[in-house]
């Protein structure tokens, strides 16, 4: 028979204490590896911000962003259309709401949308021509007849500001790599389909999304002619969800239909058609919102999409409406420590300035700007300077040859940095007709009346030679070339 050995009491106690210690240690290790269920911090939802288009009314988005920052509500992805794309894109590039607001307040909107550069910037030839006949009435003439400009407002100033404000993102190709992932929406003007811009040049994407038909000329990107995204998807809820957003904050600034008394002109009817198309797609987008999503709709009564000089009012009204919705967003709010960590992750990239290896021109088929490169302030070997580049754009625009002038910094595969001036020829050139009217009278009953017509052919040769013809009918008829 096998005998059983009974341990002394002190030995039994030692063994039990050792066993308890092993169990306790195993429990601690398990908690460190997998975490305690009771103490696990729940994963917060991925928050998407949707910013609608609407021209100047879209500046209300800046006020909404200020409230989100003040309330420590993070934004993980952004989708925007038209002005919503511009505000959202600048924020996604790493700018704070306060920085965006400061830039908006500094802008001289009349200068931003000026069709012509200041007279003092013109060459002597252009000044003389402007004295003879108004530069505002210009059409093209060719074998297929007269050709009108494709946009009533110049976007040159807007493009220059967008370029300067997005310089920190100039080497980012995918918009997923921005401090906040971002998408802009435009319209393919040939197929009528929505185009989601997710990579490429950020400034160009923002400008493409805001290309209101008849106001701004469309932009060609990768072989596509892109117009304003508001025509097909003004409130891109679906795009934000495709970015993985689980909760949405949607800011719809609206495109109210015009009153009956504005529909007596071609311009008024055209604008109303655009508003109707926009409102129809907005209703479809808003119908897809869930009870967990937050809709912010600032009240902007009596304020139009063209009221850019009322920018401070738009931002204030956006801020007030967002503050009214704060309680609906309380569950999205982070602690100060968590928000500080989130904020630290979305800083703008800082790139070291290096000397420019080259300066070149692209895009123009009708002109030869290389022959006049000596008039530019920016030259190879210099460190890039924003002020000089913007001055050079003004000089190029003052020639009157280009529909669009832009610049971009590029980096070659071997690491060389250079500056490219992107020039777009006027689609109604290079033969231009300008018309003018003179009328004068005095207190003796004498009067004079003259109708003037000027034809100007630019770039007859590579040196920039021009051919001018002048016809005046009326009190003092004249013909010259």
Tab-separated table of C-alpha atoms in Angstrom:
chain	number	residue	atom	x	y	z
A	1	UNK	CA	0.000	0.000	0.000
A	2	UNK	CA	1.202	3.473	-0.961
A	3	UNK	CA	1.712	5.763	2.023
A	4	UNK	CA	0.473	9.360	2.137
A	5	UNK	CA	2.771	12.007	3.587
A	6	UNK	CA	1.121	14.850	5.482
A	7	UNK	CA	3.142	18.106	5.323
A	8	UNK	CA	3.643	20.236	8.399
A	9	UNK	CA	1.351	23.278	8.775
A	10	UNK	CA	4.023	25.893	7.973
A	11	UNK	CA	4.955	24.099	4.732
A	12	UNK	CA	1.308	23.846	3.661
A	13	UNK	CA	0.821	27.601	4.234
A	14	UNK	CA	3.912	28.425	2.175
A	15	UNK	CA	2.679	26.329	-0.749
A	16	UNK	CA	-0.777	27.967	-0.690
A	17	UNK	CA	0.727	31.473	-0.635
A	18	UNK	CA	2.940	30.598	-3.589
A	19	UNK	CA	-0.041	29.295	-5.558
A	20	UNK	CA	-2.039	32.481	-4.843
A	21	UNK	CA	0.914	34.591	-6.022
A	22	UNK	CA	1.086	32.691	-9.312
A	23	UNK	CA	-2.644	33.189	-9.932
A	24	UNK	CA	-2.399	36.913	-9.157
A	25	UNK	CA	0.610	37.371	-11.458
A	26	UNK	CA	-1.158	35.550	-14.281
A	27	UNK	CA	-4.181	37.805	-13.847
A	28	UNK	CA	-2.063	40.973	-14.041
A	29	UNK	CA	-0.281	39.749	-17.174
A	30	UNK	CA	-3.597	38.915	-18.827
A	31	UNK	CA	-4.960	42.390	-18.074
A	32	UNK	CA	-1.859	44.076	-19.477
A	33	UNK	CA	-2.036	42.011	-22.665
A	34	UNK	CA	-5.741	42.175	-23.405
A	35	UNK	CA	-6.972	44.973	-21.166
A	36	UNK	CA	-9.685	44.896	-18.562
A	37	UNK	CA	-13.168	44.924	-20.034
A	38	UNK	CA	-14.350	47.311	-17.370
A	39	UNK	CA	-11.519	49.810	-17.988
A	40	UNK	CA	-11.345	49.691	-21.833
A	41	UNK	CA	-11.792	53.145	-23.401
A	42	UNK	CA	-14.435	52.845	-26.124
A	43	UNK	CA	-13.242	53.638	-29.641
A	44	UNK	CA	-14.684	56.953	-30.811
A	45	UNK	CA	-16.501	57.105	-34.151
A	46	UNK	CA	-14.726	58.415	-37.250
A	47	UNK	CA	-16.127	61.919	-37.769
A	48	UNK	CA	-16.660	63.328	-41.242
A	49	UNK	CA	-17.289	66.985	-42.101
A	50	UNK	CA	-19.335	67.787	-45.222
A	51	UNK	CA	-19.210	71.374	-46.525
A	52	UNK	CA	-21.606	72.427	-49.275
A	53	UNK	CA	-21.078	74.928	-52.078
A	54	UNK	CA	-22.764	78.283	-52.483
A	55	UNK	CA	-20.290	81.003	-53.447
A	56	UNK	CA	-19.803	83.695	-50.827
A	57	UNK	CA	-22.404	82.013	-48.608
A	58	UNK	CA	-19.883	79.192	-48.170
A	59	UNK	CA	-17.711	81.471	-46.044
A	60	UNK	CA	-20.097	80.564	-43.214
A	61	UNK	CA	-18.151	77.280	-43.036
A	62	UNK	CA	-15.254	79.163	-41.434
A	63	UNK	CA	-17.456	80.105	-38.470
A	64	UNK	CA	-18.558	76.482	-38.067
A	65	UNK	CA	-14.938	75.315	-37.983
A	66	UNK	CA	-14.166	77.842	-35.245
A	67	UNK	CA	-16.903	76.364	-33.050
A	68	UNK	CA	-15.739	72.783	-33.676
A	69	UNK	CA	-12.236	73.740	-32.554
A	70	UNK	CA	-13.502	75.650	-29.542
A	71	UNK	CA	-15.635	72.661	-28.465
A	72	UNK	CA	-12.771	70.197	-29.062
A	73	UNK	CA	-14.696	68.227	-31.690
A	74	UNK	CA	-12.210	66.484	-34.016
A	75	UNK	CA	-12.679	66.172	-37.768
A	76	UNK	CA	-11.199	62.989	-39.231
A	77	UNK	CA	-12.182	63.411	-42.903
A	78	UNK	CA	-13.534	66.282	-45.002
A	79	UNK	CA	-15.558	66.334	-48.227
A	80	UNK	CA	-16.480	69.625	-49.865
A	81	UNK	CA	-17.900	71.174	-53.003
A	82	UNK	CA	-17.151	74.580	-54.550
A	83	UNK	CA	-16.580	77.117	-51.738
A	84	UNK	CA	-17.000	74.236	-49.291
A	85	UNK	CA	-14.084	72.512	-51.013
A	86	UNK	CA	-11.931	75.643	-50.719
A	87	UNK	CA	-12.607	76.151	-47.001
A	88	UNK	CA	-12.386	72.422	-46.287
A	89	UNK	CA	-9.240	71.983	-48.356
A	90	UNK	CA	-7.412	74.785	-46.581
A	91	UNK	CA	-8.379	73.301	-43.213
A	92	UNK	CA	-7.363	69.808	-44.367
A	93	UNK	CA	-3.950	71.161	-45.418
A	94	UNK	CA	-3.202	71.932	-41.770
A	95	UNK	CA	-4.479	75.483	-41.335
A	96	UNK	CA	-6.518	76.218	-38.217
A	97	UNK	CA	-9.959	77.811	-38.356
A	98	UNK	CA	-8.513	81.038	-36.952
A	99	UNK	CA	-5.847	81.100	-39.676
A	100	UNK	CA	-8.442	80.572	-42.409
A	101	UNK	CA	-10.574	83.352	-40.925
A	102	UNK	CA	-7.598	85.724	-40.849
A	103	UNK	CA	-6.846	85.068	-44.520
A	104	UNK	CA	-10.476	85.696	-45.504
A	105	UNK	CA	-10.570	88.990	-43.613
A	106	UNK	CA	-7.388	90.195	-45.339
A	107	UNK	CA	-8.696	89.659	-48.858
A	108	UNK	CA	-9.714	92.525	-51.084
A	109	UNK	CA	-12.488	90.688	-52.911
A	110	UNK	CA	-12.806	93.278	-55.665
A	111	UNK	CA	-9.166	92.683	-56.483
A	112	UNK	CA	-9.487	88.896	-56.179
A	113	UNK	CA	-12.063	88.800	-58.985
A	114	UNK	CA	-10.721	91.710	-61.064
A	115	UNK	CA	-10.821	90.921	-64.774
A	116	UNK	CA	-7.845	93.163	-65.516
A	117	UNK	CA	-4.613	93.925	-63.727
A	118	UNK	CA	-4.092	97.453	-62.422
A	119	UNK	CA	-3.367	99.994	-65.135
A	120	UNK	CA	0.024	100.831	-63.615
A	121	UNK	CA	1.103	97.223	-64.293
A	122	UNK	CA	0.378	97.457	-68.042
A	123	UNK	CA	2.997	98.027	-70.699
A	124	UNK	CA	3.013	101.370	-72.521
A	125	UNK	CA	1.428	99.725	-75.559
A	126	UNK	CA	-1.498	98.379	-73.526
A	127	UNK	CA	-1.978	101.713	-71.763
A	128	UNK	CA	-2.256	103.533	-75.063
A	129	UNK	CA	-4.732	100.973	-76.354
A	130	UNK	CA	-6.858	101.193	-73.206
A	131	UNK	CA	-6.968	104.985	-73.560
A	132	UNK	CA	-8.419	104.663	-77.052
A	133	UNK	CA	-11.000	101.963	-76.424
A	134	UNK	CA	-12.487	100.210	-73.381
A	135	UNK	CA	-10.668	96.973	-72.479
A	136	UNK	CA	-13.851	95.537	-70.947
A	137	UNK	CA	-15.517	94.794	-74.298
A	138	UNK	CA	-13.316	92.203	-75.973
A	139	UNK	CA	-14.319	89.337	-78.253
A	140	UNK	CA	-12.311	87.048	-80.454
A	141	UNK	CA	-12.654	86.736	-84.199
A	142	UNK	CA	-11.646	83.844	-86.413
A	143	UNK	CA	-12.625	81.717	-89.392
A	144	UNK	CA	-15.657	80.414	-87.481
A	145	UNK	CA	-16.887	83.885	-86.541
A	146	UNK	CA	-16.959	85.782	-83.281
A	147	UNK	CA	-15.916	84.077	-80.038
A	148	UNK	CA	-16.821	85.260	-76.552
A	149	UNK	CA	-14.824	84.747	-73.339
A	150	UNK	CA	-15.735	81.547	-71.460
A	151	UNK	CA	-16.056	83.286	-68.083
A	152	UNK	CA	-17.400	86.660	-67.032
A	153	UNK	CA	-15.089	86.908	-64.001
A	154	UNK	CA	-11.345	86.343	-63.841
A	155	UNK	CA	-10.155	83.654	-61.446
A	156	UNK	CA	-6.523	84.795	-61.579
A	157	UNK	CA	-6.566	86.402	-58.126
A	158	UNK	CA	-8.355	83.442	-56.551
A	159	UNK	CA	-5.869	80.979	-58.036
A	160	UNK	CA	-2.926	83.034	-56.783
A	161	UNK	CA	-4.259	83.040	-53.223
A	162	UNK	CA	-5.037	79.309	-53.294
A	163	UNK	CA	-1.532	78.590	-54.550
A	164	UNK	CA	0.073	80.587	-51.745
A	165	UNK	CA	-2.103	79.059	-49.020
A	166	UNK	CA	-1.478	75.461	-50.136
A	167	UNK	CA	2.296	75.657	-50.572
A	168	UNK	CA	2.789	73.416	-47.540
A	169	UNK	CA	0.992	70.617	-49.440
A	170	UNK	CA	2.809	71.090	-52.746
A	171	UNK	CA	4.634	67.750	-52.594
A	172	UNK	CA	1.632	65.745	-51.369
A	173	UNK	CA	0.130	63.714	-54.195
A	174	UNK	CA	-2.631	61.786	-52.420
A	175	UNK	CA	-5.145	63.814	-50.430
A	176	UNK	CA	-5.213	60.920	-47.947
A	177	UNK	CA	-1.754	62.088	-46.859
A	178	UNK	CA	-2.907	65.608	-45.929
A	179	UNK	CA	-3.090	66.407	-42.204
A	180	UNK	CA	-6.811	65.628	-42.587
A	181	UNK	CA	-7.881	63.290	-45.440
A	182	UNK	CA	-9.853	65.297	-47.982
A	183	UNK	CA	-11.978	65.064	-51.120
A	184	UNK	CA	-13.254	67.775	-53.484
A	185	UNK	CA	-16.130	67.296	-55.914
A	186	UNK	CA	-16.278	68.682	-59.457
A	187	UNK	CA	-18.402	68.033	-62.538
A	188	UNK	CA	-17.188	66.522	-65.801
A	189	UNK	CA	-18.654	69.061	-68.213
A	190	UNK	CA	-18.635	66.575	-71.107
A	191	UNK	CA	-20.278	63.571	-69.456
A	192	UNK	CA	-22.190	65.357	-66.681
A	193	UNK	CA	-20.811	62.917	-64.108
A	194	UNK	CA	-19.526	63.812	-60.650
A	195	UNK	CA	-15.739	63.678	-60.306
A	196	UNK	CA	-14.220	63.072	-56.876
A	197	UNK	CA	-10.777	64.668	-56.702
A	198	UNK	CA	-8.573	62.639	-54.389
A	199	UNK	CA	-5.023	63.296	-55.600
A	200	UNK	CA	-2.859	65.637	-57.643
A	201	UNK	CA	-2.313	69.344	-57.084
A	202	UNK	CA	-4.424	70.606	-54.174
A	203	UNK	CA	-4.773	74.214	-55.385
A	204	UNK	CA	-5.938	73.027	-58.812
A	205	UNK	CA	-8.457	70.664	-57.228
A	206	UNK	CA	-9.947	73.463	-55.122
A	207	UNK	CA	-10.183	75.793	-58.117
A	208	UNK	CA	-11.743	73.021	-60.266
A	209	UNK	CA	-14.479	72.419	-57.726
A	210	UNK	CA	-15.390	76.126	-57.800
A	211	UNK	CA	-15.938	76.744	-61.512
A	212	UNK	CA	-19.436	78.220	-61.659
A	213	UNK	CA	-20.664	78.034	-65.295
A	214	UNK	CA	-20.680	81.424	-66.970
A	215	UNK	CA	-18.768	83.000	-64.079
A	216	UNK	CA	-15.447	81.137	-63.870
A	217	UNK	CA	-13.874	79.302	-66.776
A	218	UNK	CA	-13.759	75.497	-66.377
A	219	UNK	CA	-10.438	73.811	-65.615
A	220	UNK	CA	-8.831	71.006	-67.588
A	221	UNK	CA	-7.417	68.276	-65.350
A	222	UNK	CA	-6.043	65.009	-66.738
A	223	UNK	CA	-7.888	65.487	-70.011
A	224	UNK	CA	-11.228	66.301	-68.357
A	225	UNK	CA	-13.001	69.650	-68.495
A	226	UNK	CA	-14.119	70.226	-64.912
A	227	UNK	CA	-16.842	72.597	-63.779
A	228	UNK	CA	-18.464	73.409	-60.453
A	229	UNK	CA	-19.281	70.345	-58.365
A	230	UNK	CA	-22.516	71.917	-57.157
A	231	UNK	CA	-24.202	70.936	-60.418
A	232	UNK	CA	-24.195	67.248	-59.471
A	233	UNK	CA	-23.271	66.883	-55.779
A	234	UNK	CA	-23.358	70.098	-53.796
A	235	UNK	CA	-23.465	68.388	-50.391
A	236	UNK	CA	-21.214	65.322	-50.811
A	237	UNK	CA	-22.516	63.145	-47.989
A	238	UNK	CA	-21.781	59.953	-49.937
A	239	UNK	CA	-18.168	60.993	-50.518
A	240	UNK	CA	-17.563	61.476	-46.779
A	241	UNK	CA	-19.029	58.026	-46.062
A	242	UNK	CA	-16.722	56.517	-48.686
A	243	UNK	CA	-13.836	57.974	-46.690
A	244	UNK	CA	-14.957	55.845	-43.747
A	245	UNK	CA	-16.907	58.475	-41.787
A	246	UNK	CA	-19.273	56.911	-39.215
A	247	UNK	CA	-20.762	60.144	-37.901
A	248	UNK	CA	-21.302	63.198	-40.082
A	249	UNK	CA	-21.430	66.917	-39.397
A	250	UNK	CA	-23.071	68.371	-42.502
A	251	UNK	CA	-23.048	72.121	-43.148
A	252	UNK	CA	-25.583	73.086	-45.820
A	253	UNK	CA	-25.535	76.808	-46.580
A	254	UNK	CA	-28.242	76.411	-49.218
A	255	UNK	CA	-28.805	77.746	-52.718
A	256	UNK	CA	-32.141	79.546	-52.421
A	257	UNK	CA	-34.195	79.995	-55.570
A	258	UNK	CA	-34.421	83.506	-56.976
A	259	UNK	CA	-37.547	85.659	-56.866
A	260	UNK	CA	-39.798	86.040	-59.874
A	261	UNK	CA	-38.672	89.600	-60.605
A	262	UNK	CA	-35.124	88.373	-61.345
A	263	UNK	CA	-36.220	85.996	-64.103
A	264	UNK	CA	-36.692	88.630	-66.811
A	265	UNK	CA	-33.144	88.333	-68.176
A	266	UNK	CA	-31.028	85.562	-69.677
A	267	UNK	CA	-28.588	85.836	-66.794
A	268	UNK	CA	-31.350	85.528	-64.210
A	269	UNK	CA	-32.914	82.492	-65.883
A	270	UNK	CA	-29.525	80.779	-66.248
A	271	UNK	CA	-28.721	81.344	-62.569
A	272	UNK	CA	-32.129	79.980	-61.574
A	273	UNK	CA	-31.557	76.820	-63.637
A	274	UNK	CA	-28.276	76.223	-61.825
A	275	UNK	CA	-29.968	76.781	-58.447
A	276	UNK	CA	-32.728	74.301	-59.302
A	277	UNK	CA	-30.226	71.600	-60.304
A	278	UNK	CA	-28.234	72.220	-57.144
A	279	UNK	CA	-31.222	72.069	-54.808
A	280	UNK	CA	-32.402	68.793	-56.317
A	281	UNK	CA	-29.126	66.979	-55.601
A	282	UNK	CA	-28.910	68.578	-52.148
A	283	UNK	CA	-32.295	67.109	-51.182
A	284	UNK	CA	-31.114	63.652	-52.214
A	285	UNK	CA	-27.976	63.981	-50.105
A	286	UNK	CA	-29.779	65.235	-47.004
A	287	UNK	CA	-32.319	62.393	-47.275
A	288	UNK	CA	-29.480	59.920	-46.656
A	289	UNK	CA	-28.581	61.378	-43.232
A	290	UNK	CA	-29.148	59.217	-40.162
A	291	UNK	CA	-30.405	60.300	-36.707
A	292	UNK	CA	-26.790	60.217	-35.473
A	293	UNK	CA	-25.649	62.773	-38.050
A	294	UNK	CA	-25.726	66.510	-37.330
A	295	UNK	CA	-27.072	69.020	-39.864
A	296	UNK	CA	-26.054	72.662	-39.514
A	297	UNK	CA	-27.952	75.076	-41.771
A	298	UNK	CA	-26.985	78.723	-41.152
A	299	UNK	CA	-29.727	81.286	-41.718
A	300	UNK	CA	-28.450	83.584	-44.454
A	301	UNK	CA	-31.569	85.464	-45.475
A	302	UNK	CA	-31.034	88.297	-47.931
A	303	UNK	CA	-27.412	87.318	-48.593
A	304	UNK	CA	-26.401	86.047	-52.004
A	305	UNK	CA	-23.628	83.890	-53.418
A	306	UNK	CA	-22.002	87.042	-54.830
A	307	UNK	CA	-21.805	89.007	-51.551
A	308	UNK	CA	-18.105	88.369	-50.925
A	309	UNK	CA	-17.661	91.809	-49.373
A	310	UNK	CA	-19.934	90.617	-46.551
A	311	UNK	CA	-17.481	87.880	-45.612
A	312	UNK	CA	-17.310	88.814	-41.884
A	313	UNK	CA	-21.111	88.556	-41.640
A	314	UNK	CA	-21.139	85.107	-43.248
A	315	UNK	CA	-18.502	83.803	-40.838
A	316	UNK	CA	-20.339	85.228	-37.829
A	317	UNK	CA	-23.653	83.679	-38.875
A	318	UNK	CA	-21.993	80.308	-39.414
A	319	UNK	CA	-20.489	80.519	-35.943
A	320	UNK	CA	-23.840	81.401	-34.352
A	321	UNK	CA	-25.663	78.498	-36.004
A	322	UNK	CA	-22.946	76.023	-35.022
A	323	UNK	CA	-23.091	77.236	-31.420
A	324	UNK	CA	-26.830	76.559	-31.438
A	325	UNK	CA	-26.083	72.916	-32.348
A	326	UNK	CA	-23.379	72.314	-29.744
A	327	UNK	CA	-25.622	70.194	-27.503
A	328	UNK	CA	-26.280	67.836	-30.417
A	329	UNK	CA	-22.535	67.302	-30.746
A	330	UNK	CA	-21.579	66.877	-27.083
A	331	UNK	CA	-20.973	63.136	-27.458
A	332	UNK	CA	-18.329	63.891	-30.096
A	333	UNK	CA	-16.346	66.157	-27.795
A	334	UNK	CA	-12.872	65.056	-26.624
A	335	UNK	CA	-11.041	65.731	-23.408
A	336	UNK	CA	-8.380	68.411	-23.490
A	337	UNK	CA	-5.602	65.792	-23.504
A	338	UNK	CA	-7.162	63.696	-26.285
A	339	UNK	CA	-7.899	66.765	-28.413
A	340	UNK	CA	-4.334	68.009	-27.960
A	341	UNK	CA	-3.036	64.641	-29.210
A	342	UNK	CA	-5.401	64.749	-32.202
A	343	UNK	CA	-4.421	68.327	-32.989
A	344	UNK	CA	-0.713	67.513	-32.843
A	345	UNK	CA	-1.179	64.927	-35.595
A	346	UNK	CA	-2.504	67.421	-38.174
A	347	UNK	CA	0.258	69.998	-38.343
A	348	UNK	CA	1.276	71.435	-41.714
A	349	UNK	CA	4.334	70.010	-43.385
A	350	UNK	CA	7.344	72.280	-43.301
A	351	UNK	CA	9.651	71.993	-46.304
A	352	UNK	CA	13.077	73.578	-46.490
A	353	UNK	CA	13.523	76.228	-49.160
A	354	UNK	CA	16.151	75.309	-51.735
A	355	UNK	CA	17.527	77.199	-54.759
A	356	UNK	CA	15.492	76.778	-57.955
A	357	UNK	CA	17.291	74.645	-60.508
A	358	UNK	CA	15.053	75.788	-63.369
A	359	UNK	CA	12.219	78.165	-64.282
A	360	UNK	CA	10.074	77.187	-67.258
A	361	UNK	CA	6.724	77.794	-68.963
A	362	UNK	CA	3.999	75.299	-69.853
A	363	UNK	CA	0.601	75.347	-71.513
A	364	UNK	CA	0.744	78.135	-74.080
A	365	UNK	CA	0.502	77.171	-77.747
A	366	UNK	CA	0.085	80.662	-79.206
A	367	UNK	CA	2.775	82.641	-77.392
A	368	UNK	CA	6.503	82.302	-76.746
A	369	UNK	CA	7.044	83.482	-73.171
A	370	UNK	CA	10.563	82.012	-73.080
A	371	UNK	CA	11.615	84.923	-75.276
A	372	UNK	CA	10.597	87.313	-72.471
A	373	UNK	CA	11.812	85.365	-69.439
A	374	UNK	CA	14.212	88.203	-68.614
A	375	UNK	CA	11.276	90.370	-67.437
A	376	UNK	CA	10.585	87.959	-64.560
A	377	UNK	CA	11.920	88.535	-61.052
A	378	UNK	CA	12.229	84.797	-60.394
A	379	UNK	CA	15.342	83.298	-61.972
A	380	UNK	CA	17.182	79.958	-61.690
A	381	UNK	CA	19.592	79.822	-58.792
A	382	UNK	CA	17.396	81.918	-56.509
A	383	UNK	CA	15.550	80.589	-53.469
A	384	UNK	CA	11.812	80.538	-54.191
A	385	UNK	CA	10.024	83.691	-53.046
A	386	UNK	CA	6.204	83.818	-53.048
A	387	UNK	CA	6.066	87.594	-53.508
A	388	UNK	CA	8.331	87.429	-56.550
A	389	UNK	CA	6.324	84.592	-58.098
A	390	UNK	CA	3.052	86.482	-57.628
A	391	UNK	CA	4.623	89.603	-59.135
A	392	UNK	CA	5.721	87.539	-62.143
A	393	UNK	CA	2.157	86.257	-62.586
A	394	UNK	CA	0.937	89.863	-62.711
A	395	UNK	CA	3.501	90.718	-65.385
A	396	UNK	CA	2.437	87.738	-67.492
A	397	UNK	CA	-1.268	88.525	-67.057
A	398	UNK	CA	-0.691	92.167	-68.016
A	399	UNK	CA	0.263	91.049	-71.529
A	400	UNK	CA	-3.401	90.350	-72.223
A	401	UNK	CA	-2.564	87.017	-73.862
A	402	UNK	CA	-3.703	84.576	-71.207
A	403	UNK	CA	-6.980	83.360	-69.815
A	404	UNK	CA	-5.185	81.907	-66.810
A	405	UNK	CA	-1.767	82.315	-65.209
A	406	UNK	CA	-0.593	80.086	-62.389
A	407	UNK	CA	2.625	78.693	-60.969
A	408	UNK	CA	3.609	75.551	-59.161
A	409	UNK	CA	6.743	74.233	-57.532
A	410	UNK	CA	7.837	70.862	-58.878
A	411	UNK	CA	10.448	68.348	-57.853
A	412	UNK	CA	12.141	66.124	-60.426
A	413	UNK	CA	12.828	62.412	-59.747
A	414	UNK	CA	16.463	63.269	-58.986
A	415	UNK	CA	15.395	65.773	-56.303
A	416	UNK	CA	15.845	69.044	-58.172
A	417	UNK	CA	13.349	71.796	-57.348
A	418	UNK	CA	12.019	74.138	-60.009
A	419	UNK	CA	9.255	76.622	-60.761
A	420	UNK	CA	6.762	76.123	-63.579
A	421	UNK	CA	4.540	78.923	-64.844
A	422	UNK	CA	1.339	77.354	-66.194
A	423	UNK	CA	-0.197	79.567	-68.868
A	424	UNK	CA	-3.566	79.065	-70.552
A	425	UNK	CA	-4.111	80.901	-73.811
A	426	UNK	CA	-7.332	82.827	-74.282
A	427	UNK	CA	-9.655	80.489	-76.146
A	428	UNK	CA	-11.043	83.473	-78.074
A	429	UNK	CA	-7.628	84.715	-79.310
A	430	UNK	CA	-5.196	85.602	-80.785
A	431	UNK	CA	-7.324	87.942	-82.964
A	432	UNK	CA	-9.285	90.373	-80.773
A	433	UNK	CA	-11.954	92.973	-81.440
A	434	UNK	CA	-12.555	95.802	-78.991
A	435	UNK	CA	-15.357	98.333	-79.233
A	436	UNK	CA	-15.707	101.806	-77.816
A	437	UNK	CA	-18.051	104.779	-77.881
A	438	UNK	CA	-17.281	108.502	-77.556
A	439	UNK	CA	-19.903	111.135	-76.885
A	440	UNK	CA	-19.379	114.749	-75.893
A	441	UNK	CA	-21.527	117.895	-75.737
A	442	UNK	CA	-21.151	121.465	-74.520
A	443	UNK	CA	-23.457	124.306	-73.401
A	444	UNK	CA	-23.485	125.801	-76.899
A	445	UNK	CA	-25.326	122.816	-78.321
A	446	UNK	CA	-22.316	121.291	-80.039
A	447	UNK	CA	-21.874	117.553	-79.744
A	448	UNK	CA	-19.614	114.816	-81.050
A	449	UNK	CA	-20.307	111.131	-81.458
A	450	UNK	CA	-17.852	108.416	-82.517
A	451	UNK	CA	-18.074	104.632	-82.664
A	452	UNK	CA	-14.646	102.947	-82.481
A	453	UNK	CA	-13.609	99.446	-83.451
A	454	UNK	CA	-10.083	98.087	-82.909
A	455	UNK	CA	-8.664	94.817	-84.228
A	456	UNK	CA	-5.498	93.504	-82.594
A	457	UNK	CA	-3.602	90.395	-83.702
A	458	UNK	CA	-1.128	89.199	-81.057
A	459	UNK	CA	2.066	87.222	-81.660
A	460	UNK	CA	2.576	87.414	-85.392
A	461	UNK	CA	6.061	85.994	-84.781
A	462	UNK	CA	8.143	84.537	-81.957
A	463	UNK	CA	9.262	87.985	-80.792
A	464	UNK	CA	5.692	89.102	-80.009
A	465	UNK	CA	5.001	91.436	-82.964
A	466	UNK	CA	1.399	92.705	-83.093
A	467	UNK	CA	-0.795	94.018	-85.909
A	468	UNK	CA	-3.353	96.702	-85.066
A	469	UNK	CA	-6.213	98.104	-87.182
A	470	UNK	CA	-8.376	101.039	-86.151
A	471	UNK	CA	-11.777	102.167	-87.469
A	472	UNK	CA	-13.702	105.201	-86.215
A	473	UNK	CA	-17.181	106.151	-87.471
A	474	UNK	CA	-19.018	109.335	-86.586
A	475	UNK	CA	-18.077	112.978	-86.184
A	476	UNK	CA	-14.389	112.366	-86.829
A	477	UNK	CA	-14.121	109.251	-89.020
A	478	UNK	CA	-10.725	107.592	-89.316
A	479	UNK	CA	-9.108	104.393	-90.537
A	480	UNK	CA	-5.627	103.236	-89.659
A	481	UNK	CA	-3.323	100.250	-89.355
